[in-house]
CSV table of C-alpha atoms in Angstrom, one decimal:
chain,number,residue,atom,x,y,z
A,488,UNK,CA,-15.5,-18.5,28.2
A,489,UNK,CA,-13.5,-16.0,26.2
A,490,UNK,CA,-11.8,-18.7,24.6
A,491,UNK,CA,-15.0,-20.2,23.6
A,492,UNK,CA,-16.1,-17.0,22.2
A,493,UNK,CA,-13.0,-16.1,20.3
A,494,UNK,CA,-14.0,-18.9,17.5
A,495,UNK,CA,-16.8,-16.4,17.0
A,496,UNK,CA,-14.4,-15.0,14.5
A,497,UNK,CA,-15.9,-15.3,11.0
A,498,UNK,CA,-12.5,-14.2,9.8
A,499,UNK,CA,-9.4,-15.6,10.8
A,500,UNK,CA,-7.9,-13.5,13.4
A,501,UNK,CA,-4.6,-14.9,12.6
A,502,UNK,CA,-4.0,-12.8,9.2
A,503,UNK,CA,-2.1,-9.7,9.5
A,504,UNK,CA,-2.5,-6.9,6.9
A,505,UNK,CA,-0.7,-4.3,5.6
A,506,UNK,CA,-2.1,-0.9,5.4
A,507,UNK,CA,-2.1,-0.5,1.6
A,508,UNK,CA,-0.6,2.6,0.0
A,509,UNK,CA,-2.9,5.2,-1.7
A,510,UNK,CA,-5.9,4.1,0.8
A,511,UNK,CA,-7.1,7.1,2.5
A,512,UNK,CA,-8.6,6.9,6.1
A,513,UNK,CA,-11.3,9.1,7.6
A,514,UNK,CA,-14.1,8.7,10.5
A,515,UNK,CA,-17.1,10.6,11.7
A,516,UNK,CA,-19.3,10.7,14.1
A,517,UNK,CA,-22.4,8.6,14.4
A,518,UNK,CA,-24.8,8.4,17.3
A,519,UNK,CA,-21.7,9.8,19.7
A,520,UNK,CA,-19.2,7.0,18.2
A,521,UNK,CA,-16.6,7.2,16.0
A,522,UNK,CA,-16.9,5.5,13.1
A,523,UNK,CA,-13.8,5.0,11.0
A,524,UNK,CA,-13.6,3.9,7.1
A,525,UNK,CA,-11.1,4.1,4.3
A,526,UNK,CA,-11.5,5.0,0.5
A,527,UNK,CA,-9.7,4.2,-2.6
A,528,UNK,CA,-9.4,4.7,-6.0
A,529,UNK,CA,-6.5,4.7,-8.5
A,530,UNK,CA,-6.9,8.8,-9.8
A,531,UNK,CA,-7.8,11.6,-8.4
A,532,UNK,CA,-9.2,13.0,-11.2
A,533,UNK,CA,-11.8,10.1,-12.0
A,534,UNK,CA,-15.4,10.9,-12.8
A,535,UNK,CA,-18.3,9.4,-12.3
A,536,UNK,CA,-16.7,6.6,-10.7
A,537,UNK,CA,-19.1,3.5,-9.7
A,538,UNK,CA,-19.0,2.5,-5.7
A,539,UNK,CA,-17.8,-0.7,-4.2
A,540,UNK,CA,-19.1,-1.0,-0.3
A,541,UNK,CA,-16.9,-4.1,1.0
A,542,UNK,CA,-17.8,-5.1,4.5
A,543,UNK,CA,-15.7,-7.5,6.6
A,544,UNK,CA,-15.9,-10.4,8.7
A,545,UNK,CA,-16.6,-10.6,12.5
A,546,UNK,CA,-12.9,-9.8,14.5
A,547,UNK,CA,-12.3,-7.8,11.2
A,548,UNK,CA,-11.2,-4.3,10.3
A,549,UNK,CA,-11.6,-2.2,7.2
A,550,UNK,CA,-7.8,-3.6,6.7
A,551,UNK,CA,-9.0,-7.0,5.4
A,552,UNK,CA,-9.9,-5.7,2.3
A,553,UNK,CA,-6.4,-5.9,1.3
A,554,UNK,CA,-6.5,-9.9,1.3
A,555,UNK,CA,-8.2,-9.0,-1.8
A,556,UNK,CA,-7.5,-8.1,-5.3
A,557,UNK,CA,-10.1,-5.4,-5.5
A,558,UNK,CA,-7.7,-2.7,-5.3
A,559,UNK,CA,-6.0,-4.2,-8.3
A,560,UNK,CA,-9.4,-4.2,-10.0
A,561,UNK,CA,-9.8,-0.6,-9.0
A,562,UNK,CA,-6.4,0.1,-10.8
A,563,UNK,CA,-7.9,-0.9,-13.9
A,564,UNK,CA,-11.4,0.5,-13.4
A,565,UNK,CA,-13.4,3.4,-13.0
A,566,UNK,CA,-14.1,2.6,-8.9
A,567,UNK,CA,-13.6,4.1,-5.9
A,568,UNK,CA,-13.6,1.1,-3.0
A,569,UNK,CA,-14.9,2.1,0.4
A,570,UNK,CA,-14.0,-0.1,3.3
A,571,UNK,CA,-15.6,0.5,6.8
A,572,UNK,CA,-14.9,-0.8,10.1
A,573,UNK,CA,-17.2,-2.6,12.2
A,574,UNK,CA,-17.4,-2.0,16.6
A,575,UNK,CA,-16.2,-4.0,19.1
A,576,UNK,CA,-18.8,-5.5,20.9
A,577,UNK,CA,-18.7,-6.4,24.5
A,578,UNK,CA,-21.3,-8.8,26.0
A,579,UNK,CA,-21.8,-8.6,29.4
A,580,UNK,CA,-20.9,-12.0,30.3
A,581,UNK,CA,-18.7,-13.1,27.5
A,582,UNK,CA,-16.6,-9.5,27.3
A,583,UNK,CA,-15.1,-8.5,24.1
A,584,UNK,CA,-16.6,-10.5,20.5
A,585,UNK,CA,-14.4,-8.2,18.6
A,586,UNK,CA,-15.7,-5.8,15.6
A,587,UNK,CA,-18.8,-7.4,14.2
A,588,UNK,CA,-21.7,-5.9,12.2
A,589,UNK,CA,-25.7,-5.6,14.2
A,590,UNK,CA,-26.5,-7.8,10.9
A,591,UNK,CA,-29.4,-9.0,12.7
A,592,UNK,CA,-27.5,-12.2,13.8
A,593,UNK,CA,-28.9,-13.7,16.8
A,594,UNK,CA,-26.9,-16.7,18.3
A,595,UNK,CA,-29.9,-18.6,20.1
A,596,UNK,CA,-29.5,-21.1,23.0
A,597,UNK,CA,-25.8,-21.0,24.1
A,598,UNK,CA,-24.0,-21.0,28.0
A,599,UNK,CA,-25.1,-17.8,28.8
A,600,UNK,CA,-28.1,-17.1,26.6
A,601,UNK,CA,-28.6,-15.8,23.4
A,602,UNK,CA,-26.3,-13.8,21.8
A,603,UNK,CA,-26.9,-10.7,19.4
A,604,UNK,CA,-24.0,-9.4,17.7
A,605,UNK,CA,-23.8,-5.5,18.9
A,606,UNK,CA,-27.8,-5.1,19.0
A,607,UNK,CA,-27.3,-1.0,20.0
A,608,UNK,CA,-25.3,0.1,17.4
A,609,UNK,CA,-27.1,1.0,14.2
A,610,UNK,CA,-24.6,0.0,11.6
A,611,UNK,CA,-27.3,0.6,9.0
A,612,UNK,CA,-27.9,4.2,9.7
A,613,UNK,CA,-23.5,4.1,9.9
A,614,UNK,CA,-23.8,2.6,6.4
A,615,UNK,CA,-26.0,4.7,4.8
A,616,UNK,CA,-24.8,8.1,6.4
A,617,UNK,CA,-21.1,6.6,4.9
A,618,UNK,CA,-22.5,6.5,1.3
A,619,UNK,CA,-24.0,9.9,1.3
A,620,UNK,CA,-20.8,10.9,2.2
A,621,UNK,CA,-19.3,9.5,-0.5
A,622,UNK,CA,-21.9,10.7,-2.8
A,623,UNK,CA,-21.3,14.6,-1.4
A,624,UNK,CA,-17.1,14.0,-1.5
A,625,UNK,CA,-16.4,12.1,-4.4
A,626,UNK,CA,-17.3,12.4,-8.2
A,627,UNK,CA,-19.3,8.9,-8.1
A,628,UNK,CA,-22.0,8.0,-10.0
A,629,UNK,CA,-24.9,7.4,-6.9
A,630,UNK,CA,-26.9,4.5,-9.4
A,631,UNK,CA,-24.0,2.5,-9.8
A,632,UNK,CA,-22.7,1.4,-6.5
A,633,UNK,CA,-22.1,-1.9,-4.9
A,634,UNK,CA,-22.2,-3.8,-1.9
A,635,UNK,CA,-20.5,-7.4,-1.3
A,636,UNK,CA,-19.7,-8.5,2.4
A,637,UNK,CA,-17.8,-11.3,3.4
A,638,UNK,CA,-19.5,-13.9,6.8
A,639,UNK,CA,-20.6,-11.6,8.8
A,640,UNK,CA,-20.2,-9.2,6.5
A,641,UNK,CA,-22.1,-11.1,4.1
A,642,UNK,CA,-25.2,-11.0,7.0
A,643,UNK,CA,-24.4,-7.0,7.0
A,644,UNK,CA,-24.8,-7.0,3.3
A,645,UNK,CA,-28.3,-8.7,3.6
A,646,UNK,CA,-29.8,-6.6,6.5
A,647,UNK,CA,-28.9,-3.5,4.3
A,648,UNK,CA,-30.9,-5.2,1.0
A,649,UNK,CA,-33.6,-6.0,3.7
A,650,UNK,CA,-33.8,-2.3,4.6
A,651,UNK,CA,-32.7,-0.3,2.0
A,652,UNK,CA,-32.2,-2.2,-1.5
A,653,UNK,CA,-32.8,0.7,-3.5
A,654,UNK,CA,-29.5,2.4,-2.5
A,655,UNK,CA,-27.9,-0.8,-4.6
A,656,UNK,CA,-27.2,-1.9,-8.1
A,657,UNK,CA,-25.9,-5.0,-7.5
A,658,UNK,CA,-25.2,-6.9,-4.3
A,659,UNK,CA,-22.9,-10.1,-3.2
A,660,UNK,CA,-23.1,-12.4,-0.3
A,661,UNK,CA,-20.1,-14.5,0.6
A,662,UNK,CA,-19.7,-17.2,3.5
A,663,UNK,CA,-23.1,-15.4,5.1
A,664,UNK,CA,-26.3,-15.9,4.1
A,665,UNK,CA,-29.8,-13.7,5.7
A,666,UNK,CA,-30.4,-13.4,9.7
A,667,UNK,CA,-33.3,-15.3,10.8
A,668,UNK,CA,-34.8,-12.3,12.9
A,669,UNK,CA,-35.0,-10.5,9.4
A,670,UNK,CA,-38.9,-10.5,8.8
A,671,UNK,CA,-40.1,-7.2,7.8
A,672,UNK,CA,-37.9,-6.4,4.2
A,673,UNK,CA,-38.5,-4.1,1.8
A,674,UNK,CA,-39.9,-6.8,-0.2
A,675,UNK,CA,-40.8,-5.1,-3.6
A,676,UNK,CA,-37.0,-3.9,-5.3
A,677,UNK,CA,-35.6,-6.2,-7.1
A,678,UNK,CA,-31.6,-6.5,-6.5
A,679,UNK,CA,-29.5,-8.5,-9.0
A,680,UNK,CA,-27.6,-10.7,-6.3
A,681,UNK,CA,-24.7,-13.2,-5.9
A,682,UNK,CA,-24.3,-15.6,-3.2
A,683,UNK,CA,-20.7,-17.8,-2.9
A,684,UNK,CA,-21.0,-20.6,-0.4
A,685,UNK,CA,-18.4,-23.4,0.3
A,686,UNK,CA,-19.9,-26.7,0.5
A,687,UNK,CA,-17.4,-27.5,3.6
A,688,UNK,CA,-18.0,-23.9,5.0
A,689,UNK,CA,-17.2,-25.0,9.1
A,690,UNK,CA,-18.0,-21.6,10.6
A,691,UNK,CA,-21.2,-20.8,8.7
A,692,UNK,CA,-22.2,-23.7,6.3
A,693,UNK,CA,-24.2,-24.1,4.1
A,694,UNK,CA,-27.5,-24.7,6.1
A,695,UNK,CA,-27.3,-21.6,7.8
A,696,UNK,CA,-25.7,-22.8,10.6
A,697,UNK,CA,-23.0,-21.7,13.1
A,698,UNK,CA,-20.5,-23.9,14.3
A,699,UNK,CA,-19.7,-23.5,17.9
A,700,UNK,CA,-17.3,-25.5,20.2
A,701,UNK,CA,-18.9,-28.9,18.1
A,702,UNK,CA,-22.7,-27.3,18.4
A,703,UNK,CA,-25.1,-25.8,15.6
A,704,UNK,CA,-26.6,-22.8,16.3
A,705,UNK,CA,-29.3,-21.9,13.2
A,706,UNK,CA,-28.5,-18.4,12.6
A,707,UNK,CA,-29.6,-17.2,9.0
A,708,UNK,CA,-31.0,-19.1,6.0
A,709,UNK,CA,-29.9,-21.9,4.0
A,710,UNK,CA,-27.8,-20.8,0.7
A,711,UNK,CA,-30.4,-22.3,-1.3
A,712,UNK,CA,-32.9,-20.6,0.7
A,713,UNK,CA,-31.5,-17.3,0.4
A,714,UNK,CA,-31.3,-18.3,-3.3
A,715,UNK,CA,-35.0,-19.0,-3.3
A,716,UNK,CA,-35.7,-15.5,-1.6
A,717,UNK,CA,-34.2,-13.6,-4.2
A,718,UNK,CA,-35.6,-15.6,-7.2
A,719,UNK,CA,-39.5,-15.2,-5.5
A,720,UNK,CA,-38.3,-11.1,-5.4
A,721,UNK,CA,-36.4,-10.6,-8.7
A,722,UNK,CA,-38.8,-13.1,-10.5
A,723,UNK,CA,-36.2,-15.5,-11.7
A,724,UNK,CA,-36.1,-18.9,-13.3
A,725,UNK,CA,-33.6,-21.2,-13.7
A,726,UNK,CA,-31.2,-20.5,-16.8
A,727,UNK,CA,-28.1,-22.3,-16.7
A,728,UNK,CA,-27.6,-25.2,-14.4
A,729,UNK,CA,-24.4,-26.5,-12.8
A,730,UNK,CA,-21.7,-24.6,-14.8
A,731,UNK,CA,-18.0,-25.8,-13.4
A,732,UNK,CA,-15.6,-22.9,-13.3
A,733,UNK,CA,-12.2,-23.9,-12.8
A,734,UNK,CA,-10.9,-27.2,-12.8
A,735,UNK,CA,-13.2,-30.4,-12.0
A,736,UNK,CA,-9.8,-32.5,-10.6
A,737,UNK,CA,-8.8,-30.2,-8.1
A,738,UNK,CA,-9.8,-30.0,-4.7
A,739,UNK,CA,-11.8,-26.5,-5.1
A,740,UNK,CA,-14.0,-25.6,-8.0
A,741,UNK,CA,-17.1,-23.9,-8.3
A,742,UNK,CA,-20.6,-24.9,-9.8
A,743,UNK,CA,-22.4,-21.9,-11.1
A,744,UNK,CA,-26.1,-21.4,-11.1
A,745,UNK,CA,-27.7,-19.0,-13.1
A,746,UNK,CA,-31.4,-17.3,-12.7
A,747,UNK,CA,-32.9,-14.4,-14.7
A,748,UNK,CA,-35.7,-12.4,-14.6
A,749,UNK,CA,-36.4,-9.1,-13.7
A,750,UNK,CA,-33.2,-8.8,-12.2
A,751,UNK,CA,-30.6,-11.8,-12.1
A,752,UNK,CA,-29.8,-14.3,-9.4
A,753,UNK,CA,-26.3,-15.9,-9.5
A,754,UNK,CA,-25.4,-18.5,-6.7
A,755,UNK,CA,-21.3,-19.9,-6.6
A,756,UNK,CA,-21.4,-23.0,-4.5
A,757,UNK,CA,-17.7,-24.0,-3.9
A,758,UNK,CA,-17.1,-27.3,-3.9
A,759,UNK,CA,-15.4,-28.5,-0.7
A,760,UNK,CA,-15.0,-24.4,0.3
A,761,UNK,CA,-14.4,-23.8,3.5
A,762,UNK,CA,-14.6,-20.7,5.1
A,763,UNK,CA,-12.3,-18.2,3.7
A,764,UNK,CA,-11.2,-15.9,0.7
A,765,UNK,CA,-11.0,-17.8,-2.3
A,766,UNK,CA,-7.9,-16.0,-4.7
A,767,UNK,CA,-6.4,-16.9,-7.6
A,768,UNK,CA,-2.7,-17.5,-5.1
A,769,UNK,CA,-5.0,-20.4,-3.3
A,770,UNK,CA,-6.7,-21.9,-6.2
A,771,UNK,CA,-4.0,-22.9,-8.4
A,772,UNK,CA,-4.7,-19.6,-10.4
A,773,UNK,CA,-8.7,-21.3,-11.2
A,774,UNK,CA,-10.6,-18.7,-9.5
A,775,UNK,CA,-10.9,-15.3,-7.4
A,776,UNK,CA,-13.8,-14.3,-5.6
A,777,UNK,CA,-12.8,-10.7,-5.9
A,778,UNK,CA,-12.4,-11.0,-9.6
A,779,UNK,CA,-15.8,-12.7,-9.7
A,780,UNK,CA,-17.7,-10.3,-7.7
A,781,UNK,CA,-16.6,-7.7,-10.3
A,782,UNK,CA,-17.8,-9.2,-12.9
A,783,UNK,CA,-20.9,-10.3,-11.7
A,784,UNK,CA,-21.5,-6.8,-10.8
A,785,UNK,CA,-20.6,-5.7,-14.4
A,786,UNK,CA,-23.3,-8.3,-15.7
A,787,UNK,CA,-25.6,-7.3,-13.4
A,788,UNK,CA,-25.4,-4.1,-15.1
A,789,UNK,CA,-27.1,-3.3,-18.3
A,790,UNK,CA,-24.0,-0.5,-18.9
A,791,UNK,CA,-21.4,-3.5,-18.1
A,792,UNK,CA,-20.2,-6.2,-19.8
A,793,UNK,CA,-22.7,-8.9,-19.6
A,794,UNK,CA,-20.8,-11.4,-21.8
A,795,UNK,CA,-17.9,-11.5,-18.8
A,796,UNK,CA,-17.6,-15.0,-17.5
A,797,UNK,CA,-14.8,-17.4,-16.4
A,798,UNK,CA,-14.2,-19.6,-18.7
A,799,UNK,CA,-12.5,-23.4,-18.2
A,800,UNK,CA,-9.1,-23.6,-18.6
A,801,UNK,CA,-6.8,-25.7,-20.9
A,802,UNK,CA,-3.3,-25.8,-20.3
A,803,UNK,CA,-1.7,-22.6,-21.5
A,804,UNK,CA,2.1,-21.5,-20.8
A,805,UNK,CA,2.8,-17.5,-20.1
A,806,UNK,CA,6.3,-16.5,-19.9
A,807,UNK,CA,7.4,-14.3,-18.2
A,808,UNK,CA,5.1,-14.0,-15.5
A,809,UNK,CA,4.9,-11.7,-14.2
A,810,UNK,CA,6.0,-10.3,-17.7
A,811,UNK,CA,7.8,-7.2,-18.6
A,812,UNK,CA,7.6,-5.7,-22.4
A,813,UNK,CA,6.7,-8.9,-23.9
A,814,UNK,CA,4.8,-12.2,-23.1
A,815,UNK,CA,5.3,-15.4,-25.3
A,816,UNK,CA,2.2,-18.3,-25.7
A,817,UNK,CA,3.1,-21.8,-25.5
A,818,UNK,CA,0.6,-24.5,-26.0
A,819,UNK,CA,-0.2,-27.5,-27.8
A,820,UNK,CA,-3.9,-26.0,-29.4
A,821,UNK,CA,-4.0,-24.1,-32.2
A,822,UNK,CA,-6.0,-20.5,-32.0
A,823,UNK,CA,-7.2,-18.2,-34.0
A,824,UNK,CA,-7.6,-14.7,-32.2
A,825,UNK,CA,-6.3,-13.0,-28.7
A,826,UNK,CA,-7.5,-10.7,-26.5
A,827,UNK,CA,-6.1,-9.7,-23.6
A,828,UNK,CA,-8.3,-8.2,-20.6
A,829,UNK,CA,-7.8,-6.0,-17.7
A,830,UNK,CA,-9.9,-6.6,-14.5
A,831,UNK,CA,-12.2,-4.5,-15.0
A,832,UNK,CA,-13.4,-6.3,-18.2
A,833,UNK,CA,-12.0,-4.1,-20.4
A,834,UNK,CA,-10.3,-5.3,-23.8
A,835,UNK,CA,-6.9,-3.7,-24.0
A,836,UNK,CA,-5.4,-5.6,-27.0
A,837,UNK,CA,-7.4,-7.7,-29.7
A,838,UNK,CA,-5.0,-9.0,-32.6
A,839,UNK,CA,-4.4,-12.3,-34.2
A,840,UNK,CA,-3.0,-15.1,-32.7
A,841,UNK,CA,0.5,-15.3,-32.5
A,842,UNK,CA,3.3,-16.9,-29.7
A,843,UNK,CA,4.5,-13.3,-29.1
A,844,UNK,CA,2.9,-10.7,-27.8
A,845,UNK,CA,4.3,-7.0,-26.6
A,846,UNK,CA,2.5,-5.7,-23.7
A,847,UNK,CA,4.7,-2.8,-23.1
A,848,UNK,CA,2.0,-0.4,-23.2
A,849,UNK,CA,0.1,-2.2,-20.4
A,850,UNK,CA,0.0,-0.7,-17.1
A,851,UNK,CA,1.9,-2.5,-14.3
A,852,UNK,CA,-1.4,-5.1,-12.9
A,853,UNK,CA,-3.2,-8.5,-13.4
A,854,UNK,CA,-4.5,-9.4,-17.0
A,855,UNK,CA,-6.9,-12.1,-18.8
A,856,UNK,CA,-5.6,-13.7,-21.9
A,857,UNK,CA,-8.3,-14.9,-23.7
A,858,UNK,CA,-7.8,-17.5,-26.7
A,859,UNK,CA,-10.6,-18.4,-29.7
A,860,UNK,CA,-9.7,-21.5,-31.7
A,861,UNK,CA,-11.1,-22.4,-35.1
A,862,UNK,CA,-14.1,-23.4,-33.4
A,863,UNK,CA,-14.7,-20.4,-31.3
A,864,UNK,CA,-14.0,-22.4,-28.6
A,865,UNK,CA,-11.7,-19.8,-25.6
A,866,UNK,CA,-9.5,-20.5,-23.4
A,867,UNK,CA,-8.6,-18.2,-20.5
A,868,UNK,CA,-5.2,-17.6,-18.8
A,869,UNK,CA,-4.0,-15.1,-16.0
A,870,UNK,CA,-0.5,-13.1,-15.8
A,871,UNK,CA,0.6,-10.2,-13.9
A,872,UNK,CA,2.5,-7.1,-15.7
A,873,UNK,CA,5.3,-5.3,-14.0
């Protein structure tokens, strides 16, 4: 039965991670448990700083964050990170689950019953007790902060829009959609929200559904349902239908949906996505679902950059890469202008076009080159600075 159980993992149990440097760890005490999380951000004398709540998969820790390139992002950016860690839950038949989040997930019908993932721990009270800490320790600015949560993560980021969606400027969803058993939501806050969703997803797909041992077990809404929820509560029509992002000839891309209204609605279907983190070292350099959260949170934000978006590729050649005090352009196109981006969507160098570049003022991280032609057509490139 455990090993049944043990594909209950929303995140692959198999990864190993490496306790990044600079990350500082700290726990308190929450209804008699320990509760441990870890905070990061790239100077100690930031201000005002916005707030990034990641929250991990089921089997997780607050180490998985560093599959990710949001550290990177926080290099570049005005952001402290904040990365909790989840309980172990032990069901009295089953034993140990591993961490996992009381997202409301119920797991109906199996062996031995249904299944709630750690029903008496209150992770929202954990969670919101967390971010009053940070708002008491840290210089942040408490209107600007973030939460994005991967599977069951994802199901933890709903139950705390369902419950408290005023602590949030922006939210993301990703592999995990709403818990079934959520009925009673605080219904009337708006919440600019992204969902990401592989079409091939074959833990949690795209129905809702969890795949267990070759059976479906309905646990939250549809993607396009939770879609529908948020449209119906940020009053959102359809804007922009079927955008591809990255390349249409590879294996993964993503089709973009865009809905605005009150607030905006932004769903990332990956096409043949299974369940996993999408970066830019797996996609042939075409996407990065840490990247993308960022800047969806920075369009969400009327202070942001709301003209951020990832743009289709042509075939452009950076060397060195990663580069050192200069970069040099080949490609067949002509262009006009450059721009070259940090992650956190700030321009650090506008000129006109030439093969050449120095980028010896850049700090050591991953950029965007961004290329206008004649046209105003751009094309968008990636390379790392050492």
């Amino acid at each position: 039965m455990k090993k049944i159980i043990a594909s209950l993992s929303l995140l692959a149990a198999s990864l190993s991670f490496c306790h990044a440097q600079n990350w500082q760890v700290d726990s308190f005490t929450v209804d008699g448990k320990n509760r441990k999380f870890k905070t990061y951000h790239a100077n100690p004398t930031q201000q005002n700083m916005s707030v990034v709540l990641i929250l991990h998969g089921l089997g997780g820790t607050m180490n998985d964050v560093d599959i990710t390139n949001l550290k990177e992002i926080a290099d570049t950016a005005n952001l402290l990170l904040v990365s909790p860690e989840a309980l172990d839950y032990t069901h009295p038949i089953i034993g140990s689950v591993g961490n996992c989040w009381n997202s409301g997930v119920v797991i109906a019908g199996t062996i031995v019953g249904d299944v709630p993932l750690n029903p008496t721990v209150d992770d929202v009270k954990f969670l919101t007790q967390l971010l009053d800490s940070v708002k008491l320790n840290y210089d942040v600015d408490p209107t600007r902060i973030y939460v994005a949560g991967f599977s069951n993560g994802g199901f933890m980021t709903q139950r705390l829009l369902c419950e408290h969606p005023e602590l949030f400027r922006a939210a993301a969803s990703l592999s995990g959609t709403k818990a079934l058993t959520l009925n009673n939501c605080v219904q009337n806050v708006p919440v600019p929200i992204a969902h990401f969703h592989g079409t091939n997803d074959e833990v949690v797909d795209h129905l809702g559904n969890f795949h267990l041992m070759g059976f479906l077990f309905p646990i939250g809404l549809s993607a396009h349902d939770l879609v529908d929820y948020w449209r119906e509560i940020n009053d959102a029509e359809l804007l922009m239908s079927e955008e591809l992002w990255g390349d249409p000839t590879a294996y993964n891309y993503i089709k973009h949906y865009l809905y605005g209204g009150s607030k905006r609605v932004e769903y990332f279907e990956i096409v043949n996505g299974a369940h996993q983190w999408y970066s830019y070292a797996n996609t042939s350099d075409e996407f990065d679902l840490g990247t993308e959260t960022w800047h969806f949170f920075l369009r969400a934000d009327h202070n942001g950059l709301t003209g951020i978006r990832n743009q289709k590729k042509a075939v452009v050649g950076i060397y060195p890469n990663p580069a050192g005090n200069q970069i040099n352009i080949s490609s067949e196109r002509k262009y006009k202008e450059l721009r070259i981006i940090n992650l956190s969507g700030a321009e650090v160098i506008r000129i006109p076009f030439t093969q050449s570049v120095d980028v010896s003022a850049l700090s050591p991280g991953f950029y965007l080159l961004q290329l206008k032609d004649e046209n105003g057509s751009t094309t968008i490139a990636k390379f790392a600075k050492n």
